[in-house]
Tab-separated table of C-alpha atoms and ligand atoms in Angstrom:
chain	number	residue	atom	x	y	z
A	1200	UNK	CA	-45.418	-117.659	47.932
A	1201	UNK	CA	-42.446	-117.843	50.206
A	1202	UNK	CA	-43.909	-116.900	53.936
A	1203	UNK	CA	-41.914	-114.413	55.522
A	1204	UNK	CA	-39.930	-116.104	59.011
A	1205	UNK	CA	-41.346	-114.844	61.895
A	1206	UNK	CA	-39.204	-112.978	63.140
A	1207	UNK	CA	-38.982	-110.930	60.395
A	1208	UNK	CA	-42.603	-110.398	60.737
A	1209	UNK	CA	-42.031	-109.603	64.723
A	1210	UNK	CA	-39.637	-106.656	63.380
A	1211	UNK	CA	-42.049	-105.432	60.839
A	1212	UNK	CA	-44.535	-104.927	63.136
A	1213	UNK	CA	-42.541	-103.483	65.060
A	1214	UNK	CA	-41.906	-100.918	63.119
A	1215	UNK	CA	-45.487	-100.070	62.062
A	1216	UNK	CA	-46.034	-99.811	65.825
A	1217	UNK	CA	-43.270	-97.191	66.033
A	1218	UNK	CA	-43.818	-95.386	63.288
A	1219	UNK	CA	-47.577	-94.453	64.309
A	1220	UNK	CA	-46.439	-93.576	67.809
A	1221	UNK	CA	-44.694	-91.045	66.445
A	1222	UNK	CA	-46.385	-88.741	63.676
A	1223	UNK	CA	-43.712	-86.749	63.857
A	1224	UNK	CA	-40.823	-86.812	60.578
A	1225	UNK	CA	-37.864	-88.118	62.562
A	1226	UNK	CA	-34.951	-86.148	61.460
A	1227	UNK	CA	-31.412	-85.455	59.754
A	1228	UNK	CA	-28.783	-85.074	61.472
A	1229	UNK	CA	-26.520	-84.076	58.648
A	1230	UNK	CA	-29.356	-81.405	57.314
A	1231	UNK	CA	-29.839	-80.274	61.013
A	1232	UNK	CA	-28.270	-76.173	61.863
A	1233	UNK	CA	-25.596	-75.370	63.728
A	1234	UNK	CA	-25.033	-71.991	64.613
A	1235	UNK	CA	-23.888	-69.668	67.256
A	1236	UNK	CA	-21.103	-67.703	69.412
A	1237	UNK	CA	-19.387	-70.311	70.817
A	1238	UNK	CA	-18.202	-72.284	67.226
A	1239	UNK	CA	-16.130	-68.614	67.461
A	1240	UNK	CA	-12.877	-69.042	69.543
A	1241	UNK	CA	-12.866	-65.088	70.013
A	1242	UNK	CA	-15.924	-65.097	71.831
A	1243	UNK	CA	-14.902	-65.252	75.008
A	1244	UNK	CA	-17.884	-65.421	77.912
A	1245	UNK	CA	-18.057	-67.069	81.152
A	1246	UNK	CA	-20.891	-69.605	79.615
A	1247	UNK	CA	-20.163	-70.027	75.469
A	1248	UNK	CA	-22.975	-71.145	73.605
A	1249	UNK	CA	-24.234	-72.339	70.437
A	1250	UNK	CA	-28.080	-73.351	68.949
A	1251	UNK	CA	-29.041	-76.306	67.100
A	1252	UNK	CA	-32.406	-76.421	64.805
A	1253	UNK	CA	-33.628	-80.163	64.528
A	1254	UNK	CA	-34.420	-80.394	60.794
A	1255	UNK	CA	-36.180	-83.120	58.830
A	1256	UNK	CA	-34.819	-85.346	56.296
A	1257	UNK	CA	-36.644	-83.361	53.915
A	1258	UNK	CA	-35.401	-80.696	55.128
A	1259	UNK	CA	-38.316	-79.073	57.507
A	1260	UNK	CA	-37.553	-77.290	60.871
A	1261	UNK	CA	-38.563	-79.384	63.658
A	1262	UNK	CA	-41.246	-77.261	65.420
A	1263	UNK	CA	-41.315	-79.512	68.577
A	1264	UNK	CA	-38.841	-81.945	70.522
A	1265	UNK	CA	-37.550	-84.812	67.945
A	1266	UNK	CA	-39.450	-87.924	68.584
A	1267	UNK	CA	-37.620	-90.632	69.947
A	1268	UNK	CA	-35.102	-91.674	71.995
A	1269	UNK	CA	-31.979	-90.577	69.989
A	1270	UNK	CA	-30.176	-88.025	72.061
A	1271	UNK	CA	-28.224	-84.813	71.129
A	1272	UNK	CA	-24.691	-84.812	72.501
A	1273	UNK	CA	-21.793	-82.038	72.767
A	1274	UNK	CA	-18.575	-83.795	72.716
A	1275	UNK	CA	-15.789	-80.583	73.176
A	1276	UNK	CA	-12.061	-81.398	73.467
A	1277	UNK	CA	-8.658	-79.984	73.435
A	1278	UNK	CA	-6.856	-80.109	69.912
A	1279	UNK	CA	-3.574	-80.630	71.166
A	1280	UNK	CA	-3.681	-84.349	73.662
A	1281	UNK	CA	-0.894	-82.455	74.977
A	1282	UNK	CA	-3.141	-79.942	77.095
A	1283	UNK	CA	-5.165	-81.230	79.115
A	1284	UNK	CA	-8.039	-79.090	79.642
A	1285	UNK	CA	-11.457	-78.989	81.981
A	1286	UNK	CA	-14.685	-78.067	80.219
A	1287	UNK	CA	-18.061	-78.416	81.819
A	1288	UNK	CA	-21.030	-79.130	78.937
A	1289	UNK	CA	-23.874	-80.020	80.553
A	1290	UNK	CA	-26.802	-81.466	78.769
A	1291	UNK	CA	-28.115	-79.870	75.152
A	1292	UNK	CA	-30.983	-77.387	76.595
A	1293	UNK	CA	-34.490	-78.664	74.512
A	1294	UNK	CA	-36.606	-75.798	73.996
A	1295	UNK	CA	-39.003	-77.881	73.125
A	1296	UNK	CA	-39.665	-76.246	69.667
A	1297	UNK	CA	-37.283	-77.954	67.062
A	1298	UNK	CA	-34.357	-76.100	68.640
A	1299	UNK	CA	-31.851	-76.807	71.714
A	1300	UNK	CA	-29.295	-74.325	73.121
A	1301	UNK	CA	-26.248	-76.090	73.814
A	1302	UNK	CA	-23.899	-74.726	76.270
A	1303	UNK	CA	-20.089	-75.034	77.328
A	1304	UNK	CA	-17.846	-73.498	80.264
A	1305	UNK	CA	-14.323	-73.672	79.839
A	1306	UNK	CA	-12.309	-73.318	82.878
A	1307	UNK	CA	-9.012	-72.940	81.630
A	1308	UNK	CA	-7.244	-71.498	78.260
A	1309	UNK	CA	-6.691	-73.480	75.331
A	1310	UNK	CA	-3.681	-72.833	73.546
A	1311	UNK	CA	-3.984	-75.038	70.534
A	1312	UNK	CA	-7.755	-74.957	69.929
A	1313	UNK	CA	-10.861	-77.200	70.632
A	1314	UNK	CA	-12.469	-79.973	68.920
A	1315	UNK	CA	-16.122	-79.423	69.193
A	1316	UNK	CA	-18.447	-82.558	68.110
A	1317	UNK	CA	-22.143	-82.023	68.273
A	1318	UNK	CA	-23.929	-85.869	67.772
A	1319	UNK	CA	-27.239	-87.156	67.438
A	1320	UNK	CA	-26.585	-90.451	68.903
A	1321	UNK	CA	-23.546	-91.842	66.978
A	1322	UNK	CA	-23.888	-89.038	63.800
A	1323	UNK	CA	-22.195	-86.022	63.426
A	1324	UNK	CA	-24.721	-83.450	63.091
A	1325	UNK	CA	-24.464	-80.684	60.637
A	1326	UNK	CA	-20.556	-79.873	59.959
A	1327	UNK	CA	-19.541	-81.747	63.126
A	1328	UNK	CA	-16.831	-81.985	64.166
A	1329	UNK	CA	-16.220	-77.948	64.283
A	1330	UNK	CA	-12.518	-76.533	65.223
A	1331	UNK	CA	-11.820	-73.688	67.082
A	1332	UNK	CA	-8.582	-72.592	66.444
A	1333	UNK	CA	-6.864	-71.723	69.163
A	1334	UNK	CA	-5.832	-69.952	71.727
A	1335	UNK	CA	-9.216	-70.126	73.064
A	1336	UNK	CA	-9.616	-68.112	76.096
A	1337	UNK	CA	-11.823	-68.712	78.933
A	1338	UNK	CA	-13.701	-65.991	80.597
A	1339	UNK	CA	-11.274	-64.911	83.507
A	1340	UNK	CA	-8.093	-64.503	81.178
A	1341	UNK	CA	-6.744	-60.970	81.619
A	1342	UNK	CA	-6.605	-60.491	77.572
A	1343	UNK	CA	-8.042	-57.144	76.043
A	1344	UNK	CA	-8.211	-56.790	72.417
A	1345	UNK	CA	-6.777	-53.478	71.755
A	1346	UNK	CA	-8.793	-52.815	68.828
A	1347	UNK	CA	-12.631	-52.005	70.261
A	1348	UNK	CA	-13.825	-52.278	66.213
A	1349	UNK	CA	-12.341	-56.096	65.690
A	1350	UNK	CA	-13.867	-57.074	69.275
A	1351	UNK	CA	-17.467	-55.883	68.044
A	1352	UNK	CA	-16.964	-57.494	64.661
A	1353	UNK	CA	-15.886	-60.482	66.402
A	1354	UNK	CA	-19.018	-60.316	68.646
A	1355	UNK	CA	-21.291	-59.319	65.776
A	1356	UNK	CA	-22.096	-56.067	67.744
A	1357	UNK	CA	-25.138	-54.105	65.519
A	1358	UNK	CA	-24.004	-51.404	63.508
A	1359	UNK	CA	-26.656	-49.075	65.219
A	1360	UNK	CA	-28.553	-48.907	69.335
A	1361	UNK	CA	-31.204	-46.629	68.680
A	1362	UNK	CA	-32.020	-47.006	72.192
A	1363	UNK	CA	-28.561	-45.461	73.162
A	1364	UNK	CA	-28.612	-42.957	70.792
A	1365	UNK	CA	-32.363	-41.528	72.151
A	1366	UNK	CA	-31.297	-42.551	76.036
A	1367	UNK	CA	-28.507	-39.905	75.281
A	1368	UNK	CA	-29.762	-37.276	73.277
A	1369	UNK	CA	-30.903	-35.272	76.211
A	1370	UNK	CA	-27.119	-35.474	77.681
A	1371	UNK	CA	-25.094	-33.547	75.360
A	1372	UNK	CA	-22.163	-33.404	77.969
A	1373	UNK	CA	-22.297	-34.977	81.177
A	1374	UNK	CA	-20.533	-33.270	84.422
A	1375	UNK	CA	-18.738	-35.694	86.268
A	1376	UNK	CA	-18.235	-33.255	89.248
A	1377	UNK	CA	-22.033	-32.369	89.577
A	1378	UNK	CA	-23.104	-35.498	89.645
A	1379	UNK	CA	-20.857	-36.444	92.208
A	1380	UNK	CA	-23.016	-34.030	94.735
A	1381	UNK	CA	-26.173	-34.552	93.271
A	1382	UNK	CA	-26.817	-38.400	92.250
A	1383	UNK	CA	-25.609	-40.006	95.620
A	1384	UNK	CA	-28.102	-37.136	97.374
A	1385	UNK	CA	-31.388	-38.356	94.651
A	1386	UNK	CA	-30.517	-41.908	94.545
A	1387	UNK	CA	-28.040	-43.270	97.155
A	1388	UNK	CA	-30.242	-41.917	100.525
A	1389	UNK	CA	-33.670	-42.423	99.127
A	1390	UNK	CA	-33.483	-46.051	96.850
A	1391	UNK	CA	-29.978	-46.979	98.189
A	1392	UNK	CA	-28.644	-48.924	95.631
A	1393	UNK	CA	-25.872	-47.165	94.063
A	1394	UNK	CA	-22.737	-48.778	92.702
A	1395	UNK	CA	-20.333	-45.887	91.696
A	1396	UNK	CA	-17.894	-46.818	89.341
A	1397	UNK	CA	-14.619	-45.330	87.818
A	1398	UNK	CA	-12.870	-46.839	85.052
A	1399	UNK	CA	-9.811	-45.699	84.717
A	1400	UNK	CA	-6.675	-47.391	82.652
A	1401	UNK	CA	-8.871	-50.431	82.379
A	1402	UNK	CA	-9.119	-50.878	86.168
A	1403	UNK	CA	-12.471	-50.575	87.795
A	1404	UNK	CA	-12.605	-49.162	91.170
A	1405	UNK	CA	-16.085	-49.214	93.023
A	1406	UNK	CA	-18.143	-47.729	95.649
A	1407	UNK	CA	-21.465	-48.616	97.103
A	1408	UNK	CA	-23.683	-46.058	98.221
A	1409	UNK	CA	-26.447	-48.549	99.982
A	1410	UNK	CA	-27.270	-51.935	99.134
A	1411	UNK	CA	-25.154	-53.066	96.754
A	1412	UNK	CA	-26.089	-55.681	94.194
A	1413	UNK	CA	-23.559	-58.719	92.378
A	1414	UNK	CA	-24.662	-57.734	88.567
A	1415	UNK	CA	-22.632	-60.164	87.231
A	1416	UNK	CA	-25.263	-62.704	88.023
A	1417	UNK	CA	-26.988	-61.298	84.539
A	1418	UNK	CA	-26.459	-63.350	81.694
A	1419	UNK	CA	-26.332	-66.757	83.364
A	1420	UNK	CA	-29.538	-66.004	84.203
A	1421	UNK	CA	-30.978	-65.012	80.972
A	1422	UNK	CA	-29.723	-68.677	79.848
A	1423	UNK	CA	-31.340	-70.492	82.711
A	1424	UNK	CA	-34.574	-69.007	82.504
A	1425	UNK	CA	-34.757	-70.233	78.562
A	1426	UNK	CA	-37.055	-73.141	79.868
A	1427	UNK	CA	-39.973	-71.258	81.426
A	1428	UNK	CA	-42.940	-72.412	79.985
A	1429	UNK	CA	-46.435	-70.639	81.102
A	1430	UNK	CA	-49.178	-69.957	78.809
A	1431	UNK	CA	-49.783	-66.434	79.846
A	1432	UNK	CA	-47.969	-64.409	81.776
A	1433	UNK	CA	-48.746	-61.011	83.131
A	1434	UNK	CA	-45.442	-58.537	83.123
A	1435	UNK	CA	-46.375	-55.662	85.966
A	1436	UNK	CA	-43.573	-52.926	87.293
A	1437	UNK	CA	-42.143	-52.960	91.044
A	1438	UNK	CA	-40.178	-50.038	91.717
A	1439	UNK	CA	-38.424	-49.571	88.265
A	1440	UNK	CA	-38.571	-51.617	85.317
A	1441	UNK	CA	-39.567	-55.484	85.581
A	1442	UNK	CA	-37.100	-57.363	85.431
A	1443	UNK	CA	-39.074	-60.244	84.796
A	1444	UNK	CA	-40.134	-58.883	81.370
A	1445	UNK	CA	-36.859	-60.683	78.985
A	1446	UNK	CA	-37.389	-63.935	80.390
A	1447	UNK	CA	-41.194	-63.618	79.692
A	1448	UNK	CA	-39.815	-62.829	76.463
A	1449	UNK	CA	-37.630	-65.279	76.219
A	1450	UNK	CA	-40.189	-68.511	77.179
A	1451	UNK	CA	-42.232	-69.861	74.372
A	1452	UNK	CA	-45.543	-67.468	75.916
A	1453	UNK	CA	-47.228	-64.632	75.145
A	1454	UNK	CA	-46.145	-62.033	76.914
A	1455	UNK	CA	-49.383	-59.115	78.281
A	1456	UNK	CA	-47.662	-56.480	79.272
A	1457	UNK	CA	-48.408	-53.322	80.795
A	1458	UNK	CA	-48.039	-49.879	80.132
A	1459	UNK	CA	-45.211	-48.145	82.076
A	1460	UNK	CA	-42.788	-45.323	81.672
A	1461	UNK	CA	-39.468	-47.255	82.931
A	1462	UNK	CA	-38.108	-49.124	80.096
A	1463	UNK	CA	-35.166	-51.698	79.347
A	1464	UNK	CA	-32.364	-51.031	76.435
A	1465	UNK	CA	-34.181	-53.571	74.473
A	1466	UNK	CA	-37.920	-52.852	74.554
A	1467	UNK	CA	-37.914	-50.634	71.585
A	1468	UNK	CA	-37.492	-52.980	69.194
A	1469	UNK	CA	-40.662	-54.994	70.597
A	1470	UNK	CA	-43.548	-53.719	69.485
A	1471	UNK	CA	-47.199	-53.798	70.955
A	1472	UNK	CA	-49.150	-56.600	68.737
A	1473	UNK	CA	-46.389	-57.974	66.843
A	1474	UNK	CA	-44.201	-58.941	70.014
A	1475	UNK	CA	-46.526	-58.681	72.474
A	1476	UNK	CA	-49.727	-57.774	74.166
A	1477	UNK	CA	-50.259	-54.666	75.369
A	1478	UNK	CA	-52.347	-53.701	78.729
A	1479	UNK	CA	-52.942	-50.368	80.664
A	1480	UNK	CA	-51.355	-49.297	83.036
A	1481	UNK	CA	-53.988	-49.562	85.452
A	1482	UNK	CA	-54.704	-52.968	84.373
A	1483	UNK	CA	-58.189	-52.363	83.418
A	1484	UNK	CA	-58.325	-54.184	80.266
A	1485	UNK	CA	-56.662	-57.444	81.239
A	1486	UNK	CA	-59.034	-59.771	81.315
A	1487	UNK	CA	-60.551	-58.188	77.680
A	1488	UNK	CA	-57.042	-58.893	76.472
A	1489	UNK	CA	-56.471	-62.449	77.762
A	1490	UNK	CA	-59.997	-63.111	76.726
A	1491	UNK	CA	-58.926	-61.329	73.222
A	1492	UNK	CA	-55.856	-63.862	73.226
A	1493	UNK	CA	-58.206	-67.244	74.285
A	1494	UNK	CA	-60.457	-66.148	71.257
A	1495	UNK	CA	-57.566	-65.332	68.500
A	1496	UNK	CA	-55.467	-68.209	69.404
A	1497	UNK	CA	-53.723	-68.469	65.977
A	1498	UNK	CA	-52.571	-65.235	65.946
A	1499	UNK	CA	-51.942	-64.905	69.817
A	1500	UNK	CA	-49.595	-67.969	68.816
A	1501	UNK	CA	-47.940	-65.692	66.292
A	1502	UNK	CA	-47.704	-62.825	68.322
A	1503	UNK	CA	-45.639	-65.276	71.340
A	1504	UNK	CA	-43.065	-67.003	68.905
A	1505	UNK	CA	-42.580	-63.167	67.023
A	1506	UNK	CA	-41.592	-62.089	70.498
A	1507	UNK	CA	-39.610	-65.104	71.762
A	1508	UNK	CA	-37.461	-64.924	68.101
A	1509	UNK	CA	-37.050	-61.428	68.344
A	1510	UNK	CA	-35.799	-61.434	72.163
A	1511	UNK	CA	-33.679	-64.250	71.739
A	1512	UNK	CA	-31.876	-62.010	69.081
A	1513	UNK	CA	-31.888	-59.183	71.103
A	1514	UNK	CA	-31.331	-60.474	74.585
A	1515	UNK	CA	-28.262	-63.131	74.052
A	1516	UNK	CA	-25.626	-62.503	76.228
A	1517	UNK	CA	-22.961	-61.377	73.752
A	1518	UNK	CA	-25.072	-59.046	72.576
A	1519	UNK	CA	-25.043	-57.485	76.454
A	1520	UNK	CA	-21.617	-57.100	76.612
A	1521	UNK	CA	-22.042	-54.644	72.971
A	1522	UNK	CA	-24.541	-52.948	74.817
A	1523	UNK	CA	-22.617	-52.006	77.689
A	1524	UNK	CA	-19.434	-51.175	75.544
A	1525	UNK	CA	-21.638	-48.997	73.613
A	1526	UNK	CA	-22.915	-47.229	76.455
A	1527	UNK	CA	-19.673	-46.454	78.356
A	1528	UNK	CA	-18.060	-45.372	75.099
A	1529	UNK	CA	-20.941	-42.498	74.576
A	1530	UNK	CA	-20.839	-42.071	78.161
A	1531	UNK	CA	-17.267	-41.622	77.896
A	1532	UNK	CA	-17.095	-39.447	75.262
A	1533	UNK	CA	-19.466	-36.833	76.898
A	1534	UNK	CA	-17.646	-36.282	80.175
A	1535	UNK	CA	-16.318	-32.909	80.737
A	1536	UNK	CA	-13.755	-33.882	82.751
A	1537	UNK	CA	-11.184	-36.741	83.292
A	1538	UNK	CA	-12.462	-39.426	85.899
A	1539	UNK	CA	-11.083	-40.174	89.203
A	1540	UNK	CA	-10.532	-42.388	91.731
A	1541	UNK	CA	-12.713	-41.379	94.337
A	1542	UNK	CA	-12.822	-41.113	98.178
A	1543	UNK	CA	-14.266	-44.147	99.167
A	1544	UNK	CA	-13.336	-46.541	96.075
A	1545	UNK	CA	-11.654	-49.557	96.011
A	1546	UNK	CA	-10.144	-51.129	93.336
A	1547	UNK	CA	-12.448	-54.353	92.081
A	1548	UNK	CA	-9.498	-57.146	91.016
A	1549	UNK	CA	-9.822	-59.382	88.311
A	1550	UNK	CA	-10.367	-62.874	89.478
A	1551	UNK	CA	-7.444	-64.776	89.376
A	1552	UNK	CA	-6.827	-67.297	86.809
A	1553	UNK	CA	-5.873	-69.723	89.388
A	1554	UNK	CA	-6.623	-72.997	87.537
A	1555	UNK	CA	-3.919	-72.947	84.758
A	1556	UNK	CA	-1.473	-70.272	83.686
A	1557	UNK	CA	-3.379	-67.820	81.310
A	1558	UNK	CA	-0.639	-66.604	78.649
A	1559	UNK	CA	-2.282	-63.770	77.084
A	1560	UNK	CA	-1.133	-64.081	72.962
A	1561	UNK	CA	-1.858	-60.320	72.736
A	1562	UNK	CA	0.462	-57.405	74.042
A	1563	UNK	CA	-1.539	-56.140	77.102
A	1564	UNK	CA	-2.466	-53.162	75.895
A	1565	UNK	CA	-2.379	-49.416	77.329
A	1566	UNK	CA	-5.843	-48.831	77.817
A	1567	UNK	CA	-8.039	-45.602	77.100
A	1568	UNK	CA	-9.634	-44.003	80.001
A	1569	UNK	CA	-13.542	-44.316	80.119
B	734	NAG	C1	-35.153	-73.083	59.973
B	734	NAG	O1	-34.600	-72.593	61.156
B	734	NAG	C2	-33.483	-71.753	60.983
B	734	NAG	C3	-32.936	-71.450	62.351
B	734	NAG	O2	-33.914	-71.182	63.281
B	734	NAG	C4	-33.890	-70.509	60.230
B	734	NAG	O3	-32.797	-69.652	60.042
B	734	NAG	C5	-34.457	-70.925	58.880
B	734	NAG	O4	-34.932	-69.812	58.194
B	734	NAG	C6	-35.569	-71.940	59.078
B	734	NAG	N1	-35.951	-72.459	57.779
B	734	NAG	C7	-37.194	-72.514	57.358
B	734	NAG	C8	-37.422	-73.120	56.024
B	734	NAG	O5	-38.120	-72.098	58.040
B	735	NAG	C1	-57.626	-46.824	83.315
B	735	NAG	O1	-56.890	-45.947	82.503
B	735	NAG	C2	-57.600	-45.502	81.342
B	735	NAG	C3	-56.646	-44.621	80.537
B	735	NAG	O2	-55.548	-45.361	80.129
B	735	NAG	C4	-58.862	-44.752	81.742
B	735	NAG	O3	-59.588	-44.345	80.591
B	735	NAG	C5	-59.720	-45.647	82.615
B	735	NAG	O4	-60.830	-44.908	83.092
B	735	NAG	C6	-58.916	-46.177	83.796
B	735	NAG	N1	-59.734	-47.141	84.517
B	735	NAG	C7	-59.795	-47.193	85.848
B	735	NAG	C8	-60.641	-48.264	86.436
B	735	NAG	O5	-59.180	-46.429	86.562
């Protein structure tokens, strides 16, 4: 018999060695998902983002990080080499359960269209390379879409908000000139923090009544706060609703969470033992219920990643901007009278596209009054 050289042998052990320090299946990059709103050029948000599901070569989801050292990469780039363009993609986000959120912020408009390559070390994963056929706009181009019903398909807005529909049901008409006297004199002395808006001809024009509060901070923070990674976490009201509660959602824990009567636009489609855990108001069965969730650890399991899939669905930042639209357009349609531009109001400009001329493809439309 022929003795192997050694170090062929050297290499073969080698490879036993690596292959029991990792019991995981390593994985596929060309059987590895690729999904999201930003492989859509006409998604347009400040941060675009897409997900990737690690998935096995025979063809499992990944249910933790990929063993290894084998990175994930986002290579994006203009179509044309004739525009230049500056795009910040910071590292693929591991959410350490088989799937990474991959991010992207463009700061200036691409004409032609982007060349988006997602790797796992030198492979193209999934249908890498994907193109994004231009003009791709970044978030501060002055662009509407006329057409509100192709900018919801575009955004894959759901068909229905039950939410909305039951948050207006009680407000068959709304009077613009009552509230004017009455909601600064409930809200703005008492809680002071009151932003009044107008929207009028697509212009927003503001005033604060008290503190006033920079809302736009919103979805970035929803994507940052995708790592958090307690065990249990406790979701109590401070003055209104807790705004902790969608990140708790959002991490890979189960969520206990208490009773209340404020609620956010999303919580009705979380329900008590499927999404979450529910506690009294007055806290009294807490420790039962985290005891309940030491001793049922299976299904507590199942009750944290039903919650974290549904909120992810329900809570990704394209999905905000549908539930605003929808709001404001039932708002709209109930006022009795036309808005104004109030005493006190000042006009809130869009930021300037100062990096790179924006040319808007679309005729800037005349807008309908809100
Ligand atoms: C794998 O993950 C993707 C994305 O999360 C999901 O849509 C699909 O149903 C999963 N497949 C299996 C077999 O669980
Ligand atoms: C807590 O509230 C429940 C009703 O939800 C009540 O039955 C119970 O007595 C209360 N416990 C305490 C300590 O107040």
């Amino acid at each position: 018999m022929r003795r192997l050289p050694r170090a062929r042998l050297l290499a073969l052990q080698l490879a036993l060695l690596v292959a029991s320090g990792a019991p995981e299946a390593p994985l596929s990059a060309q059987r590895s998902l690729v999904w999201g709103p930003g492989l859509q050029a006409g998604v347009v948000l400040p941060v675009r983002y897409f997900y990737l599901q690690a998935v096995s070569p025979e063809g499992q989801n990944l249910t933790r990080s990929p063993p290894g050292q084998t990175l994930f990469r986002v290579v994006i780039k203009s179509l044309s080499p004739k525009e230049l363009v500056r795009i910040h993609v910071p590292k693929p986000l591991d959410r350490n359960d088989g799937t990474f959120l991959m991010r992207y912020r463009m700061y200036e408009t691409v004409s032609k269209g982007l060349k988006i390559e997602v790797l796992y070390g030198d492979e193209h994963v999934a249908q890498s390379p994907y193109i994004l056929k231009g003009p791709v706009y970044h978030e501060y181009c002055e662009c509407p879409e006329e057409d509100p019903q192709a900018w919801q398909k575009t955004l894959s807005c759901p068909d229905k908000e039950p939410q909305i529909e039951k948050d207006f049901a009680s407000f068959p008409s709304i009077n613009l000139q009552q509230m004017l006297i009455e909601v600064p004199k409930r809200f703005g002395d008492e809680r002071g923090a009151i932003v009044h808006y107008t929207i009028l001809n697509n212009n927003i024009y503001r005033r604060s009544l008290g503190k006033y509060t920079d809302f736009k901070m919103f979805s970035d923070e929803i994507l940052l706060s995708l790592a958090r990674k307690y065990k249990y976490q406790v979701n109590v009201d401070g003055t209104v609703a807790a705004y902790r509660y969608p990140y708790l959602m959002l991490g890979d824990s189960l969520v206990l969470k208490q009773d209340s009567p404020y609620y956010e636009h999303f919580y009705m489609a979380l329900k008590p033992w499927k999404h979450y855990i529910p506690i009294k108001r007055n806290l009294s069965d807490l420790l039962e219920k985290v005891e309940w969730a030491k001793e049922n650890d299976e299904e507590a399991k199942k009750i944290a990643k039903e919650g974290q899939l549904t909120a992810r669905d329900l809570l990704q930042p394209h999905r905000l901007y549908c539930y605003y639209y929808t709001v404001l357009q039932k708002y709209a349609e109930r006022q009795l009278s036309k808005p104004e531009v109030r005493d006190g109001m000042e006009l809130v400009p869009q930021p300037g596209d100062s990096a790179s001329l924006c040319q808007c493809h679309r005729k800037r439309p005349l807008r309908q009054e809100l």
